[in-house]
Amino acid sequence: MLGIPTVVDRLIQQALHQVLSPLFEASFSESSYGFRPRRSALQAVLKAREYVRAGRRFVVDIDLEKFFDRVNHDVMMSRLARRIKDKRVLRLIRRYLQAGMMANGLTTIRREGTPQGGPLSPLLSNILLDEKELERRGHKFCRYADDSNIYVRSRSAGERVMKSITRFLERRLRLKVNVVKSAVARPWERKFLGYSLTWHRKARLKVAASSVQRLKGKLREIFRRGRGRNVGRLIEAELTPLLRGWLNYFRLAEVKGVFDELDSWIRRKLRCLIWRQWKRPFARAKGLLRRGLQEVRAWESASNGRGAWWNAGASHMHAAFPKSYFDRCGLLSLLEQRLRFQLAS
């Protein structure tokens, strides 16, 4: 659950962040990529691919259970006190950590955790999870916030690392590892920051299946709201911003099949939307005639008694609304845009 500070508290927390960030930034690990200047999730993904290509074909995928809700205040304050000598600043940070949260008019006391939504929380998470222990042991790893992957050369090494790191996290940092979501596996069996990898020796980046399903879920919501709306305006107002942002994040993917599949699926959903908007066989026949179908074929197609999804994938709707029609409406082609990204880079 997000805990949004008041305006004054956000101002003070941002001021604290601007002063404390340079103090801690220099000591942070090179393998940490989350909430840091000039670092991004895509850099972490590329580093993970580098480790796999170097022969580290097993990953220790560690998932922290409700990390932001489980941060131990005493452990956090002890970490901060190593670098911050002004006790007034330490008292202020502890008060922010312990600040109650109001929901539905009721205030709850916070005894652990750092509220997500405050400007100071990302910096505090990096301070707590600073990876000196992993570096001391010589591990190759990538961490983005509480999402951490360690890359090893064998399953037995991965099992040993999983046990020792779990013990360290639970005893020293008082954090709980989610044993259901954590695993020692092949990199292509897991996802990291929305990406996965192929099993080939020259591992290639691909969009994880769960990321595709999440995008489809968002698109279904848009199509559900779009019934009765003009298709061109729906594409311009809602589809294009979502698809452009999604593609900008997944532009590193080297496996192109998923982009082609998504393009086809989106066009079929739009054809399905048009078919539903026509509602009755007469309106469907007239619509198909306007789109250039012959009269006999238009009437046969309009009265076939099939559902909207079947008709959206049938030849008569493909003929009436080809890809060129949606291109003119401004629909973004994920496959074509991905190729443009690659050519530009």
Short mmCIF file of C-alpha atoms in Angstrom, two decimals:
data_model
loop_
_atom_site.label_atom_id
_atom_site.label_comp_id
_atom_site.label_asym_id
_atom_site.label_seq_id
_atom_site.Cartn_x
_atom_site.Cartn_y
_atom_site.Cartn_z
CA MET A 1 0.00 0.00 0.00
CA LEU A 2 1.26 3.47 -0.88
CA GLY A 3 1.77 5.91 1.97
CA ILE A 4 1.71 9.46 0.57
CA PRO A 5 3.17 12.11 2.91
CA THR A 6 1.57 15.53 3.24
CA VAL A 7 2.90 18.38 1.09
CA VAL A 8 5.13 19.80 3.84
CA ASP A 9 6.52 16.35 4.65
CA ARG A 10 7.24 15.67 0.99
CA LEU A 11 9.14 18.97 0.78
CA ILE A 12 11.25 18.12 3.85
CA GLN A 13 11.87 14.55 2.70
CA GLN A 14 12.98 15.77 -0.71
CA ALA A 15 15.39 18.20 0.95
CA LEU A 16 16.78 15.35 3.07
CA HIS A 17 17.13 13.19 -0.03
CA GLN A 18 19.08 15.88 -1.91
CA VAL A 19 21.54 16.27 0.96
CA LEU A 20 21.92 12.59 1.91
CA SER A 21 22.02 11.07 -1.57
CA PRO A 22 25.53 12.38 -2.48
CA LEU A 23 26.75 11.24 0.94
CA PHE A 24 25.73 7.60 0.33
CA GLU A 25 25.87 7.42 -3.47
CA ALA A 26 29.64 7.07 -3.71
CA SER A 27 29.61 3.94 -1.55
CA PHE A 28 26.77 2.12 -3.32
CA SER A 29 27.57 -1.02 -5.29
CA GLU A 30 28.16 -0.90 -9.03
CA SER A 31 25.61 -3.72 -9.31
CA SER A 32 22.80 -1.59 -7.85
CA TYR A 33 20.63 0.14 -10.47
CA GLY A 34 17.41 1.23 -8.77
CA PHE A 35 16.60 4.84 -7.79
CA ARG A 36 20.06 6.13 -8.62
CA PRO A 37 21.17 8.99 -10.89
CA ARG A 38 22.20 8.01 -14.43
CA ARG A 39 21.16 4.40 -13.82
CA SER A 40 18.14 2.51 -15.08
CA ALA A 41 16.38 -0.84 -15.15
CA LEU A 42 17.53 -1.38 -18.75
CA GLN A 43 21.16 -1.15 -17.67
CA ALA A 44 20.50 -3.88 -15.10
CA VAL A 45 18.89 -6.07 -17.79
CA LEU A 46 21.90 -5.67 -20.10
CA LYS A 47 24.29 -6.54 -17.27
CA ALA A 48 22.26 -9.67 -16.47
CA ARG A 49 22.53 -10.73 -20.12
CA GLU A 50 26.29 -10.17 -19.97
CA TYR A 51 26.62 -12.52 -16.99
CA VAL A 52 24.60 -15.26 -18.71
CA ARG A 53 26.61 -14.95 -21.92
CA ALA A 54 29.79 -15.29 -19.84
CA GLY A 55 28.70 -18.78 -18.79
CA ARG A 56 26.74 -18.12 -15.60
CA ARG A 57 23.78 -20.21 -16.69
CA PHE A 58 21.98 -20.41 -13.34
CA VAL A 59 20.28 -17.60 -11.46
CA VAL A 60 19.47 -17.24 -7.77
CA ASP A 61 16.25 -15.23 -7.92
CA ILE A 62 15.56 -13.75 -4.47
CA ASP A 63 12.17 -12.22 -3.74
CA LEU A 64 11.75 -10.25 -0.52
CA GLU A 65 8.30 -10.59 0.99
CA LYS A 66 6.61 -7.18 1.32
CA PHE A 67 9.98 -5.46 1.56
CA PHE A 68 8.80 -1.88 2.10
CA ASP A 69 6.34 -3.05 4.78
CA ARG A 70 8.93 -5.20 6.62
CA VAL A 71 11.91 -2.85 7.01
CA ASN A 72 13.15 -3.05 10.60
CA HIS A 73 13.49 0.49 11.98
CA ASP A 74 16.38 -0.32 14.36
CA VAL A 75 18.43 -1.98 11.62
CA MET A 76 17.75 0.95 9.30
CA MET A 77 18.73 3.55 11.90
CA SER A 78 21.95 1.71 12.72
CA ARG A 79 22.88 1.79 9.02
CA LEU A 80 22.14 5.50 8.82
CA ALA A 81 24.06 6.30 12.00
CA ARG A 82 27.29 4.98 10.43
CA ARG A 83 27.40 7.98 8.08
CA ILE A 84 25.11 10.59 9.66
CA LYS A 85 26.46 12.16 12.84
CA ASP A 86 23.79 14.84 13.34
CA LYS A 87 21.35 13.33 15.83
CA ARG A 88 18.64 15.83 14.86
CA VAL A 89 18.59 14.39 11.32
CA LEU A 90 18.48 10.84 12.68
CA ARG A 91 15.58 11.72 14.97
CA LEU A 92 13.70 13.30 12.08
CA ILE A 93 14.16 10.24 9.84
CA ARG A 94 13.01 7.90 12.62
CA ARG A 95 9.90 10.01 13.12
CA TYR A 96 9.14 9.69 9.41
CA LEU A 97 9.61 5.92 9.63
CA GLN A 98 7.26 5.70 12.60
CA ALA A 99 4.67 8.15 11.29
CA GLY A 100 1.17 6.70 11.35
CA MET A 101 -0.87 6.22 8.22
CA MET A 102 -4.45 7.38 7.78
CA ALA A 103 -6.85 5.25 5.71
CA ASN A 104 -10.61 5.78 5.62
CA GLY A 105 -10.35 8.29 8.46
CA LEU A 106 -8.52 5.88 10.82
CA THR A 107 -4.87 6.28 11.80
CA THR A 108 -2.74 3.17 12.20
CA ILE A 109 0.58 3.11 14.07
CA ARG A 110 3.62 1.98 12.07
CA ARG A 111 6.10 -0.21 13.94
CA GLU A 112 8.02 -1.45 10.92
CA GLY A 113 8.39 -0.60 7.24
CA THR A 114 9.04 2.55 5.26
CA PRO A 115 6.01 3.94 3.42
CA GLN A 116 6.12 3.64 -0.36
CA GLY A 117 5.32 6.98 -1.95
CA GLY A 118 7.63 9.22 0.06
CA PRO A 119 10.66 10.84 -1.63
CA LEU A 120 12.99 9.42 1.03
CA SER A 121 11.91 5.75 0.79
CA PRO A 122 13.92 4.80 -2.35
CA LEU A 123 17.15 6.10 -0.81
CA LEU A 124 16.46 4.30 2.46
CA SER A 125 15.86 1.03 0.60
CA ASN A 126 19.22 1.36 -1.17
CA ILE A 127 20.99 2.09 2.12
CA LEU A 128 19.49 -0.99 3.79
CA LEU A 129 20.15 -3.32 0.86
CA ASP A 130 23.67 -2.08 0.07
CA GLU A 131 25.39 -5.22 -1.19
CA LYS A 132 28.75 -5.24 0.59
CA GLU A 133 28.10 -8.81 1.73
CA LEU A 134 27.50 -10.02 -1.84
CA GLU A 135 30.58 -8.20 -3.12
CA ARG A 136 32.69 -9.54 -0.25
CA ARG A 137 31.75 -13.05 -1.33
CA GLY A 138 32.60 -12.29 -4.96
CA HIS A 139 29.11 -12.82 -6.37
CA LYS A 140 28.00 -11.51 -9.77
CA PHE A 141 24.59 -9.95 -9.31
CA CYS A 142 22.14 -7.26 -10.38
CA ARG A 143 19.76 -5.47 -8.04
CA TYR A 144 16.97 -3.04 -8.79
CA ALA A 145 15.25 -1.91 -5.56
CA ASP A 146 14.22 -5.16 -3.82
CA ASP A 147 14.46 -7.23 -7.02
CA SER A 148 17.80 -9.08 -6.90
CA ASN A 149 19.34 -11.79 -9.10
CA ILE A 150 22.67 -13.55 -8.46
CA TYR A 151 24.28 -15.41 -11.38
CA VAL A 152 26.30 -18.59 -10.79
CA ARG A 153 27.75 -21.41 -12.90
CA SER A 154 26.01 -24.47 -11.41
CA ARG A 155 22.82 -25.45 -9.60
CA SER A 156 24.73 -26.69 -6.55
CA ALA A 157 26.47 -23.31 -6.25
CA GLY A 158 23.09 -21.61 -6.59
CA GLU A 159 21.59 -23.71 -3.79
CA ARG A 160 24.50 -22.84 -1.49
CA VAL A 161 24.17 -19.13 -2.32
CA MET A 162 20.41 -19.21 -1.75
CA LYS A 163 20.81 -20.72 1.72
CA SER A 164 23.59 -18.39 2.84
CA ILE A 165 21.99 -15.20 1.48
CA THR A 166 18.59 -16.11 2.93
CA ARG A 167 20.25 -16.63 6.32
CA PHE A 168 22.04 -13.29 6.02
CA LEU A 169 18.89 -11.38 5.06
CA GLU A 170 16.77 -12.87 7.82
CA ARG A 171 19.33 -12.69 10.63
CA ARG A 172 21.23 -9.50 9.86
CA LEU A 173 18.63 -7.36 8.08
CA ARG A 174 15.48 -8.89 9.64
CA LEU A 175 13.90 -9.28 6.21
CA LYS A 176 11.81 -12.25 5.09
CA VAL A 177 12.53 -14.10 1.84
CA ASN A 178 9.46 -15.30 -0.02
CA VAL A 179 10.32 -18.99 -0.51
CA VAL A 180 7.42 -19.50 -2.93
CA LYS A 181 8.58 -16.84 -5.39
CA SER A 182 12.34 -17.29 -4.88
CA ALA A 183 14.18 -20.05 -6.75
CA VAL A 184 17.42 -21.34 -8.21
CA ALA A 185 16.71 -21.86 -11.91
CA ARG A 186 17.84 -21.25 -15.44
CA PRO A 187 17.66 -17.57 -16.49
CA TRP A 188 15.21 -18.40 -19.30
CA GLU A 189 12.85 -19.93 -16.71
CA ARG A 190 12.68 -16.69 -14.70
CA LYS A 191 12.03 -13.04 -15.43
CA PHE A 192 14.00 -10.00 -14.33
CA LEU A 193 12.46 -6.53 -14.55
CA GLY A 194 9.94 -7.74 -17.11
CA TYR A 195 12.53 -9.39 -19.38
CA SER A 196 13.62 -12.99 -19.84
CA LEU A 197 16.35 -14.68 -21.87
CA THR A 198 16.56 -17.41 -24.48
CA TRP A 199 18.44 -20.65 -23.76
CA HIS A 200 20.94 -20.21 -26.61
CA ARG A 201 24.65 -19.85 -25.88
CA LYS A 202 24.42 -16.25 -27.04
CA ALA A 203 21.51 -15.45 -24.74
CA ARG A 204 19.02 -13.07 -26.33
CA LEU A 205 16.65 -10.80 -24.48
CA LYS A 206 12.92 -11.34 -24.84
CA VAL A 207 9.77 -9.97 -23.26
CA ALA A 208 8.67 -12.21 -20.37
CA ALA A 209 5.32 -13.94 -20.82
CA SER A 210 3.92 -12.30 -17.68
CA SER A 211 4.78 -8.84 -19.10
CA VAL A 212 2.82 -9.65 -22.26
CA GLN A 213 -0.18 -10.81 -20.21
CA ARG A 214 -0.03 -7.65 -18.10
CA LEU A 215 -0.10 -5.49 -21.23
CA LYS A 216 -3.03 -7.49 -22.63
CA GLY A 217 -4.90 -6.94 -19.36
CA LYS A 218 -4.48 -3.17 -19.66
CA LEU A 219 -5.53 -3.26 -23.32
CA ARG A 220 -8.64 -5.29 -22.52
CA GLU A 221 -9.69 -2.57 -20.07
CA ILE A 222 -9.27 0.06 -22.80
CA PHE A 223 -11.26 -1.98 -25.32
CA ARG A 224 -13.99 -2.54 -22.74
CA ARG A 225 -14.27 1.20 -22.19
CA GLY A 226 -14.06 1.84 -25.94
CA ARG A 227 -17.37 0.27 -26.91
CA GLY A 228 -19.37 2.91 -28.73
CA ARG A 229 -16.38 5.22 -29.27
CA ASN A 230 -14.78 6.22 -32.53
CA VAL A 231 -11.91 3.83 -33.28
CA GLY A 232 -9.54 6.56 -34.47
CA ARG A 233 -10.03 8.64 -31.32
CA LEU A 234 -9.65 5.55 -29.12
CA ILE A 235 -6.34 4.74 -30.79
CA GLU A 236 -5.05 8.31 -30.49
CA ALA A 237 -6.18 9.00 -26.93
CA GLU A 238 -5.57 5.68 -25.16
CA LEU A 239 -3.82 3.02 -27.22
CA THR A 240 -0.92 5.07 -28.61
CA PRO A 241 0.37 6.46 -25.26
CA LEU A 242 0.23 3.00 -23.64
CA LEU A 243 1.89 1.18 -26.54
CA ARG A 244 4.58 3.82 -26.98
CA GLY A 245 5.54 3.71 -23.32
CA TRP A 246 5.52 -0.11 -23.25
CA LEU A 247 7.67 -0.34 -26.36
CA ASN A 248 10.11 2.26 -25.08
CA TYR A 249 10.79 0.04 -22.06
CA PHE A 250 10.96 -3.25 -23.99
CA ARG A 251 12.95 -1.88 -26.93
CA LEU A 252 15.94 -4.03 -25.94
CA ALA A 253 14.07 -7.28 -26.69
CA GLU A 254 15.85 -9.23 -29.43
CA VAL A 255 13.12 -11.84 -30.04
CA LYS A 256 10.65 -10.19 -32.39
CA GLY A 257 7.86 -12.81 -32.48
CA VAL A 258 6.01 -11.37 -29.50
CA PHE A 259 5.74 -7.94 -31.17
CA ASP A 260 4.22 -9.43 -34.33
CA GLU A 261 1.79 -11.51 -32.25
CA LEU A 262 0.72 -8.47 -30.22
CA ASP A 263 0.18 -6.39 -33.36
CA SER A 264 -2.13 -9.07 -34.79
CA TRP A 265 -3.97 -9.46 -31.47
CA ILE A 266 -4.56 -5.69 -31.13
CA ARG A 267 -5.90 -5.39 -34.68
CA ARG A 268 -8.23 -8.34 -34.07
CA LYS A 269 -9.51 -6.72 -30.85
CA LEU A 270 -10.22 -3.53 -32.81
CA ARG A 271 -12.08 -5.48 -35.50
CA CYS A 272 -14.02 -7.17 -32.71
CA LEU A 273 -14.90 -3.75 -31.30
CA ILE A 274 -16.16 -2.56 -34.71
CA TRP A 275 -18.23 -5.72 -35.20
CA ARG A 276 -19.90 -5.22 -31.82
CA GLN A 277 -20.63 -1.57 -32.58
CA TRP A 278 -22.59 -2.57 -35.67
CA LYS A 279 -24.85 -4.76 -33.41
CA ARG A 280 -27.39 -6.08 -35.97
CA PRO A 281 -26.96 -8.08 -39.22
CA PHE A 282 -28.37 -5.25 -41.33
CA ALA A 283 -25.90 -2.71 -39.91
CA ARG A 284 -23.05 -5.23 -40.32
CA ALA A 285 -23.94 -5.88 -43.96
CA LYS A 286 -24.11 -2.15 -44.69
CA GLY A 287 -20.79 -1.60 -42.94
CA LEU A 288 -19.07 -4.35 -44.92
CA LEU A 289 -20.55 -2.97 -48.16
CA ARG A 290 -19.16 0.48 -47.32
CA ARG A 291 -15.75 -1.10 -46.80
CA GLY A 292 -15.77 -2.54 -50.31
CA LEU A 293 -17.06 -6.11 -49.93
CA GLN A 294 -19.35 -7.53 -52.62
CA GLU A 295 -23.04 -7.63 -51.72
CA VAL A 296 -23.46 -11.41 -51.55
CA ARG A 297 -20.37 -11.86 -49.38
CA ALA A 298 -21.34 -8.94 -47.13
CA TRP A 299 -24.83 -10.34 -46.42
CA GLU A 300 -23.55 -13.89 -45.90
CA SER A 301 -20.89 -12.69 -43.47
CA ALA A 302 -23.29 -10.41 -41.58
CA SER A 303 -25.79 -13.22 -40.96
CA ASN A 304 -23.39 -16.10 -40.17
CA GLY A 305 -24.50 -16.24 -36.52
CA ARG A 306 -20.92 -16.44 -35.20
CA GLY A 307 -19.55 -14.43 -32.27
CA ALA A 308 -17.66 -11.16 -32.46
CA TRP A 309 -14.21 -12.68 -31.77
CA TRP A 310 -14.63 -15.31 -34.53
CA ASN A 311 -15.75 -12.69 -37.04
CA ALA A 312 -12.87 -10.40 -36.04
CA GLY A 313 -10.46 -13.11 -37.19
CA ALA A 314 -12.41 -14.07 -40.33
CA SER A 315 -11.42 -13.16 -43.87
CA HIS A 316 -14.31 -10.73 -44.44
CA MET A 317 -13.22 -8.46 -41.55
CA HIS A 318 -9.58 -8.72 -42.65
CA ALA A 319 -10.62 -7.65 -46.15
CA ALA A 320 -12.79 -4.80 -44.85
CA PHE A 321 -10.26 -3.58 -42.26
CA PRO A 322 -6.72 -4.51 -43.38
CA LYS A 323 -3.59 -3.39 -41.59
CA SER A 324 -3.41 -0.30 -43.84
CA TYR A 325 -6.74 0.90 -42.41
CA PHE A 326 -5.39 0.88 -38.86
CA ASP A 327 -2.14 2.47 -40.01
CA ARG A 328 -4.19 5.38 -41.36
CA CYS A 329 -5.99 5.57 -37.99
CA GLY A 330 -2.60 6.07 -36.34
CA LEU A 331 -2.25 2.65 -34.70
CA LEU A 332 1.33 2.08 -33.58
CA SER A 333 2.91 -1.09 -34.99
CA LEU A 334 5.09 -2.58 -32.25
CA LEU A 335 7.11 -4.64 -34.71
CA GLU A 336 7.85 -1.73 -37.03
CA GLN A 337 8.68 0.64 -34.18
CA ARG A 338 11.03 -1.95 -32.67
CA LEU A 339 12.88 -2.19 -36.00
CA ARG A 340 13.18 1.61 -36.07
CA PHE A 341 14.65 1.56 -32.55
CA GLN A 342 17.24 -1.01 -33.63
CA LEU A 343 18.20 0.92 -36.75
CA ALA A 344 18.53 4.14 -34.75
CA SER A 345 20.78 2.48 -32.19
#
